Amino acid sequence: MIQKITQSAFRIILFFSIFLCTEMNSYAQTKAINPQVLSFDRICADATTEYNATFTYSGFPAGTVFVVELSTNNFTTIVTANTIAVSDPAVNQKTIKFNVPSNLAGSDTYSLRVSTTGFSSAKFVSFGLKNAFPIYYKAHDRQYTINNFNGTATFCAGGSILLTIDGDSTTPPNDSPLKYTFLTYNWYKDNGVSTPPTLMAGATGPSYSVSTEGVYYVETNYGTCTSESYSNRVTVSSAASGSSVTIDSSLGNPFCATGDGTVLTATSGNKYQWKKDGAVIAGATNRTYSTKESGKFSVDVDFGGCVATGSIDLKSNGFNASIDVAENNKIVEGETLNVSITTDAATPKYEWYLNGNLIDGATSGTYLVATIGDYKVIISQAGGCITTKEFAFKVSYSTALVTSVIPNILKLSGLNPYWNIPDIYKNANTKVIIISSNGDKVLDATNYQGDWPQTGIDFKNVNPVYYYVIQSDTGEKKGSITVIK
């Protein structure tokens, strides 16, 4: 009897367990994300393009955040797209509007899926035909230059030459794609109008070593996406030993030696060494060399085993000039100094200045200095290459005539129409004050250099009288100054 009861109880318990499990499973839902076919078969993105991914889902709680993920290796490595907006076009359906990161490394083999924390969908397919398609971000979509924008290059027969995408500092200015380090490239050999170009296998970097003559160019690799990011074409030829090298001057020859000067550019090769008048110019080992000087310039170009030399007799259509006095000059009171300019300028023009003021009537290549001060002469050439040269010099009294006598009469019509004082008072520790008879202070200076008055003196019925005070380390001196015409 006990055995029968036990068996019945077991059947009841087993039935209840099966019933309970069935009830629980009826309330459980399997998580699922089911993508719809994409409306595009490739992504050719820029800063403005946006894309939609629509999918249905089940088994996820409210508020679940979904994202679009991209990968080229079965999602071992994942790139998360930028979510712009999420909409709900139907029950249990969402559309994610997204764009791709601006530093995305492009490829023809991207897969796309929708994912959330701990769960991801099956891969999207494109029009039901494939689950891998091109995705590129066109960070650079403008033309650029290679080979320093030079249309020709030469390599030694049996050797090679390296063609390289130019940086932004190239002359003329270049909008280089090299600033976008994630980009790759396709190098081509141009076969003419009727034959498609030849893709150089394996050449995906910013440089390509050419060992066969032909016309070459490079495009930024955007797969099957249309692109305006490509270079100029370069005609590459081979050279034997002794081949000619040409040098071009950017400002012509002769050139105007102003600003940064002219840029000399040699025939393209592998290595360069510039010389001037036969002497090696240290550090001048680039294809270009900038100079403001005239002379015979040459360059040795190594084409990869054979070396050739080119030269140019560079001339400037500017002018040369020199001055026959030193930067600092001494005269004694009453003495003059004759200053001369020598120049080969065509129809030169001269301007002489004293203490920053233009000297009226001083328009020749010589000037007779009778007054101390800071002088400057500017020589200009109006014809041909318009340019100027400038020389500055200073004239002061000689310390050979040291005297302690302070003059009390100033004659404005003399060779030195300034009130001069002994050199022992011309220093930073001595103050000179001059006061008019009306009590107006007309000068208060240290390190006075004997250059008062700077403005005209008002003469009335009598010669004006001024009073001076000289304060130095050795004491104070006072006196009067009578100004006469």
XYZ file of C-alpha atoms in Angstrom:
485
model
C 0.000 0.000 0.000
C 2.755 2.359 0.848
C 4.477 1.553 -2.488
C 1.315 2.403 -4.453
C 0.978 5.766 -2.709
C 4.584 6.611 -3.376
C 4.267 5.832 -7.083
C 1.141 7.991 -7.366
C 2.807 10.854 -5.593
C 5.767 10.647 -7.982
C 3.476 10.816 -10.994
C 1.733 13.899 -9.589
C 5.044 15.633 -8.846
C 6.437 14.821 -12.289
C 3.304 16.130 -14.023
C 3.383 19.322 -11.993
C 7.028 19.853 -12.864
C 6.354 19.381 -16.564
C 3.353 21.715 -16.343
C 5.352 24.359 -14.446
C 8.203 24.224 -16.935
C 5.763 24.582 -19.820
C 4.171 27.572 -18.147
C 7.559 29.252 -17.579
C 8.707 28.676 -21.173
C 5.520 30.187 -22.467
C 6.528 33.480 -20.853
C 10.221 33.391 -21.911
C 11.267 35.038 -25.201
C 14.344 34.318 -27.271
C 16.470 37.422 -27.988
C 16.736 38.143 -31.690
C 17.878 40.919 -34.008
C 16.791 40.484 -37.593
C 18.299 42.926 -40.086
C 16.571 44.056 -43.245
C 18.365 44.321 -46.545
C 20.415 47.520 -46.714
C 19.389 50.266 -49.111
C 22.999 50.734 -50.266
C 25.695 48.441 -51.639
C 28.669 50.624 -50.574
C 29.501 53.566 -48.347
C 31.414 56.464 -49.916
C 31.353 58.838 -46.966
C 32.320 62.423 -46.356
C 31.488 64.899 -43.594
C 27.837 65.216 -44.704
C 26.754 61.692 -45.713
C 24.379 59.642 -43.530
C 23.056 56.062 -43.806
C 20.169 53.999 -42.367
C 20.140 50.448 -40.965
C 16.648 49.034 -40.237
C 15.999 45.870 -38.191
C 13.388 44.077 -36.087
C 14.117 42.768 -32.621
C 12.548 40.689 -29.849
C 13.385 39.631 -26.340
C 15.095 42.852 -25.276
C 13.908 45.061 -22.426
C 12.710 48.602 -23.031
C 15.498 51.158 -23.331
C 18.008 48.756 -24.876
C 20.651 50.722 -26.791
C 21.543 49.347 -30.204
C 24.577 50.368 -32.272
C 25.896 49.720 -35.773
C 29.248 47.941 -35.942
C 31.672 47.520 -38.865
C 34.452 44.989 -39.381
C 36.741 43.549 -42.040
C 37.715 40.368 -40.158
C 34.463 38.725 -39.006
C 34.201 41.201 -36.114
C 37.422 40.204 -34.455
C 38.213 43.899 -34.783
C 35.210 46.209 -34.517
C 34.647 49.820 -35.557
C 31.533 51.384 -34.042
C 29.677 53.750 -36.357
C 28.540 57.154 -35.095
C 24.838 57.027 -34.177
C 23.030 60.174 -35.319
C 19.429 59.231 -34.474
C 17.230 56.199 -33.713
C 13.608 55.935 -34.870
C 10.815 53.331 -34.413
C 9.012 52.942 -37.766
C 6.930 49.976 -36.444
C 6.420 47.815 -33.368
C 9.623 45.977 -32.459
C 11.376 47.688 -35.332
C 14.097 50.345 -35.281
C 16.074 52.384 -37.774
C 19.530 53.654 -36.797
C 20.764 56.677 -38.753
C 24.562 56.679 -38.662
C 27.775 57.871 -40.292
C 31.237 56.377 -40.278
C 34.214 57.733 -38.290
C 36.300 60.316 -40.157
C 39.487 58.290 -39.558
C 38.110 55.009 -40.889
C 40.659 52.888 -42.767
C 38.800 52.083 -45.993
C 38.339 48.570 -47.398
C 36.255 46.646 -49.955
C 35.459 43.870 -47.457
C 33.475 45.465 -44.640
C 30.609 43.671 -42.912
C 27.912 45.506 -40.971
C 25.753 44.362 -38.063
C 23.561 45.728 -35.271
C 24.708 44.985 -31.751
C 23.837 45.662 -28.148
C 25.611 44.795 -24.926
C 26.276 41.072 -24.917
C 24.374 40.348 -28.136
C 24.788 40.981 -31.852
C 22.845 40.315 -35.008
C 23.697 38.231 -37.988
C 25.548 40.217 -40.612
C 23.542 42.474 -42.834
C 23.543 41.570 -46.501
C 23.581 44.095 -49.322
C 20.597 43.628 -51.623
C 20.685 39.974 -50.630
C 23.775 39.362 -52.770
C 26.774 39.692 -50.473
C 27.713 40.280 -46.854
C 30.908 42.234 -47.563
C 31.018 45.578 -49.350
C 33.205 48.719 -49.687
C 33.267 51.360 -46.978
C 35.541 54.409 -47.370
C 35.709 57.811 -45.716
C 36.944 60.321 -48.318
C 39.003 62.515 -46.000
C 40.880 64.036 -48.940
C 39.071 64.707 -52.206
C 41.315 67.198 -54.022
C 44.195 67.007 -56.451
C 47.747 66.938 -55.081
C 51.319 66.696 -56.359
C 54.160 64.203 -56.528
C 57.829 64.677 -57.457
C 57.712 68.304 -56.235
C 55.187 68.968 -59.032
C 57.899 68.332 -61.614
C 56.651 66.547 -64.711
C 59.841 64.603 -65.389
C 62.201 62.319 -63.478
C 65.273 60.317 -64.481
C 66.921 57.195 -63.108
C 70.171 55.490 -64.007
C 69.796 52.622 -66.490
C 69.473 49.448 -64.432
C 68.569 51.430 -61.307
C 65.399 53.100 -59.999
C 63.985 56.380 -58.736
C 61.566 57.002 -55.870
C 58.397 58.965 -56.663
C 56.855 60.427 -53.507
C 53.667 62.292 -52.616
C 54.606 65.860 -51.716
C 53.883 67.409 -48.328
C 52.019 70.678 -47.772
C 55.272 72.698 -47.876
C 55.887 71.895 -51.544
C 56.341 74.781 -53.977
C 53.847 75.599 -55.415
C 51.585 75.117 -52.346
C 50.184 71.568 -52.242
C 47.103 70.193 -50.474
C 48.711 66.938 -49.424
C 46.786 63.813 -48.348
C 49.739 62.762 -46.178
C 48.219 64.557 -43.195
C 45.580 61.786 -43.109
C 47.748 58.900 -41.941
C 45.050 56.217 -42.352
C 44.779 56.646 -46.132
C 46.262 54.197 -48.627
C 47.088 54.724 -52.295
C 47.100 53.062 -55.706
C 50.031 53.775 -58.042
C 49.477 53.518 -61.801
C 51.420 53.511 -65.036
C 49.550 55.494 -67.671
C 49.299 53.565 -70.955
C 47.727 56.308 -73.032
C 44.197 57.155 -74.070
C 43.184 53.851 -75.656
C 44.649 51.427 -73.063
C 43.644 51.290 -69.379
C 46.346 52.206 -66.851
C 48.363 49.461 -65.159
C 47.900 49.137 -61.409
C 51.284 48.705 -59.698
C 50.709 45.578 -57.579
C 51.444 45.992 -53.879
C 52.148 49.743 -54.166
C 49.820 51.189 -51.507
C 52.128 53.621 -49.666
C 52.999 57.305 -50.219
C 56.089 56.411 -52.329
C 56.781 54.123 -55.268
C 60.138 52.986 -56.647
C 60.119 53.181 -60.466
C 62.564 51.073 -62.461
C 60.804 51.133 -65.856
C 60.367 54.128 -68.126
C 56.847 55.470 -68.487
C 54.257 57.927 -67.195
C 53.236 57.414 -63.553
C 50.669 58.862 -61.163
C 48.949 57.945 -57.894
C 45.357 57.997 -56.638
C 44.077 57.881 -53.097
C 42.523 54.455 -52.607
C 38.763 54.804 -52.220
C 37.956 51.458 -53.847
C 34.989 51.718 -56.213
C 33.982 55.115 -54.799
C 34.462 58.082 -57.128
C 37.395 60.309 -56.147
C 39.044 63.600 -57.062
C 42.063 62.764 -54.907
C 44.834 62.082 -57.414
C 48.245 63.447 -58.438
C 49.940 64.999 -61.434
C 51.585 62.691 -63.966
C 55.376 62.258 -64.109
C 57.270 61.063 -67.170
C 60.129 58.844 -65.985
C 63.083 58.045 -68.250
C 66.406 56.259 -67.805
C 69.805 57.861 -68.173
C 73.289 56.614 -68.942
C 76.480 58.007 -67.390
C 77.147 61.521 -68.612
C 73.489 62.361 -69.190
C 72.587 66.020 -69.047
C 71.224 67.780 -65.988
C 69.332 71.066 -66.280
C 68.868 73.754 -63.624
C 65.874 76.085 -63.647
C 65.688 79.428 -61.770
C 62.215 80.195 -60.398
C 62.729 83.965 -60.959
C 64.465 83.566 -64.296
C 68.045 84.470 -65.177
C 68.975 87.222 -64.511
C 66.749 87.478 -61.451
C 65.742 90.160 -58.971
C 67.580 89.453 -55.689
C 64.812 90.503 -53.300
C 62.763 88.637 -50.700
C 63.817 85.007 -50.327
C 65.720 85.010 -53.615
C 65.343 82.544 -56.482
C 64.878 78.790 -56.195
C 67.184 76.629 -58.325
C 65.671 73.264 -59.293
C 67.701 70.405 -60.792
C 66.635 67.464 -62.928
C 65.047 64.839 -60.679
C 67.401 62.166 -59.362
C 68.191 60.243 -56.194
C 70.891 62.395 -54.576
C 72.171 65.952 -55.063
C 75.192 68.093 -54.196
C 75.189 71.822 -54.999
C 78.309 73.910 -55.606
C 79.023 77.624 -56.138
C 81.967 78.644 -58.269
C 83.260 75.077 -57.918
C 83.133 74.971 -54.092
C 80.785 72.537 -52.324
C 77.900 74.249 -50.510
C 77.658 72.546 -47.121
C 74.254 70.990 -46.456
C 72.917 71.754 -49.958
C 71.846 68.196 -50.803
C 68.224 68.681 -51.829
C 66.840 68.888 -55.331
C 66.261 72.636 -54.864
C 68.554 75.391 -53.600
C 67.540 78.986 -52.735
C 69.925 81.903 -53.194
C 70.048 85.692 -53.463
C 73.564 85.662 -54.896
C 74.973 85.752 -58.391
C 77.569 83.210 -59.484
C 78.119 79.958 -61.320
C 76.067 77.274 -59.589
C 76.335 73.571 -60.386
C 74.779 70.389 -59.058
C 75.901 66.761 -59.165
C 72.877 64.479 -59.560
C 73.154 60.796 -58.676
C 70.596 58.801 -60.646
C 71.343 55.614 -58.733
C 74.753 54.549 -59.936
C 75.511 57.132 -62.613
C 76.197 60.784 -61.810
C 75.667 63.783 -64.079
C 76.363 67.486 -63.533
C 74.482 70.567 -64.633
C 75.340 74.235 -64.172
C 73.863 77.718 -64.491
C 75.614 81.090 -64.653
C 73.218 82.936 -62.388
C 73.101 86.703 -62.613
C 71.207 89.288 -60.631
C 69.675 92.354 -62.234
C 69.800 94.140 -58.880
C 72.803 96.300 -57.961
C 75.794 96.451 -55.671
C 76.744 99.378 -53.457
C 79.368 100.265 -50.837
C 80.156 103.169 -48.503
C 83.643 104.500 -47.723
C 83.215 105.289 -44.009
C 83.069 103.091 -40.942
C 79.986 102.488 -38.836
C 81.376 104.810 -36.109
C 83.378 107.955 -36.986
C 85.050 110.724 -34.960
C 85.647 114.341 -35.912
C 86.897 117.360 -33.996
C 84.769 120.443 -33.682
C 84.904 122.466 -36.874
C 86.088 119.491 -38.925
C 84.031 117.862 -41.737
C 83.787 114.298 -43.048
C 83.233 113.503 -46.717
C 81.113 110.356 -47.269
C 80.852 108.678 -50.704
C 78.730 105.865 -52.108
C 79.951 103.594 -54.912
C 77.287 101.657 -56.835
C 76.571 100.008 -60.168
C 72.831 100.763 -59.914
C 71.141 102.064 -63.038
C 70.110 105.727 -62.487
C 70.456 105.483 -58.699
C 68.520 107.688 -56.302
C 70.033 108.821 -52.977
C 68.334 109.880 -49.734
C 70.425 111.074 -46.764
C 69.059 111.232 -43.207
C 70.313 112.816 -39.967
C 68.783 111.577 -36.704
C 65.886 110.099 -38.668
C 65.097 113.310 -40.585
C 65.500 113.603 -44.352
C 68.230 116.117 -45.259
C 66.854 118.526 -47.836
C 68.905 118.834 -51.012
C 71.162 115.846 -50.247
C 70.470 113.792 -53.388
C 73.925 112.873 -54.724
C 76.252 109.961 -54.001
C 78.414 112.107 -51.696
C 77.648 114.099 -48.572
C 79.803 116.468 -46.494
C 79.174 115.793 -42.808
C 79.695 118.844 -40.604
C 77.365 117.917 -37.735
C 77.564 115.025 -35.333
C 74.666 112.576 -35.177
C 73.227 109.347 -36.543
C 73.262 109.217 -40.343
C 71.652 106.956 -42.898
C 71.737 106.838 -46.676
C 69.293 104.852 -48.830
C 70.177 103.983 -52.429
C 67.392 102.847 -54.749
C 67.210 101.729 -58.352
C 64.020 102.696 -60.133
C 64.547 100.742 -63.350
C 64.842 96.995 -63.935
C 64.864 95.198 -60.609
C 63.300 97.708 -58.199
C 65.227 97.384 -54.942
C 67.070 99.421 -52.306
C 70.190 99.223 -50.156
C 70.817 101.093 -46.907
C 73.910 102.133 -44.971
C 73.931 103.621 -41.478
C 76.827 105.339 -39.714
C 77.427 107.566 -36.714
C 79.554 110.688 -36.359
C 80.614 111.979 -32.934
C 83.277 114.278 -31.564
C 86.721 112.909 -30.936
C 87.801 112.466 -27.329
C 91.272 113.686 -28.348
C 90.262 117.236 -27.482
C 89.051 116.779 -23.956
C 88.133 120.092 -22.414
C 86.066 121.209 -19.484
C 85.113 124.526 -21.058
C 81.337 124.806 -21.479
C 80.432 127.208 -24.307
C 78.126 130.116 -23.457
C 77.482 131.270 -27.041
C 75.652 129.266 -29.704
C 75.853 130.446 -33.340
C 73.097 128.860 -35.402
C 74.650 129.777 -38.758
C 77.901 127.935 -38.093
C 78.972 124.503 -39.284
C 77.774 123.067 -36.003
C 74.463 124.767 -35.098
C 74.139 122.885 -31.830
C 75.192 123.590 -28.246
C 78.051 121.198 -27.688
C 79.587 120.320 -24.339
C 82.782 118.476 -23.371
C 82.697 114.694 -23.703
C 83.259 114.269 -19.967
C 79.612 115.312 -19.500
C 78.238 112.969 -22.178
C 77.321 109.915 -20.150
C 74.369 108.245 -18.490
C 75.361 109.603 -15.068
C 75.141 113.249 -16.086
C 71.915 115.233 -16.455
C 71.717 118.349 -18.621
C 68.883 120.854 -18.094
C 68.278 123.945 -20.242
C 65.758 126.629 -19.189
C 64.539 129.598 -21.218
C 64.525 133.154 -19.868
C 60.786 132.720 -19.317
C 61.450 129.798 -16.983
C 60.378 127.088 -19.477
C 62.382 123.888 -19.377
C 63.357 123.130 -22.997
C 65.718 120.220 -22.301
C 66.009 117.640 -19.547
C 68.221 114.740 -20.636
C 70.871 112.304 -19.511
C 73.681 111.168 -21.824
C 73.274 114.415 -23.786
C 75.101 114.180 -27.131
C 75.324 117.856 -28.145
C 72.246 118.019 -30.356
C 70.215 120.941 -28.899
C 68.260 122.729 -30.283
C 66.227 120.277 -32.373
C 63.626 122.947 -33.240
C 63.908 126.532 -34.319
C 64.735 129.363 -31.907
C 62.322 132.289 -31.752
C 64.288 135.505 -32.283
C 62.552 138.758 -31.316
C 64.250 142.078 -30.656
C 67.226 140.613 -28.812
C 69.273 137.455 -28.931
C 67.563 134.889 -26.675
C 69.335 133.764 -23.523
C 68.980 130.292 -21.959
C 70.322 128.902 -18.725
C 71.864 125.482 -18.233
C 72.424 123.202 -15.270
C 74.809 120.236 -15.585
C 74.570 117.722 -12.762
C 77.340 115.108 -12.736
C 79.210 112.846 -10.339
C 81.777 115.593 -9.836
C 79.250 118.253 -8.913
C 76.930 120.761 -10.517
C 77.723 123.460 -13.086
C 75.471 126.365 -14.077
C 75.688 129.048 -16.696
C 73.976 130.871 -19.555
C 73.789 130.328 -23.312
C 73.336 133.293 -25.670
C 71.948 132.233 -29.040
C 72.958 134.313 -32.054
C 72.186 134.000 -35.744
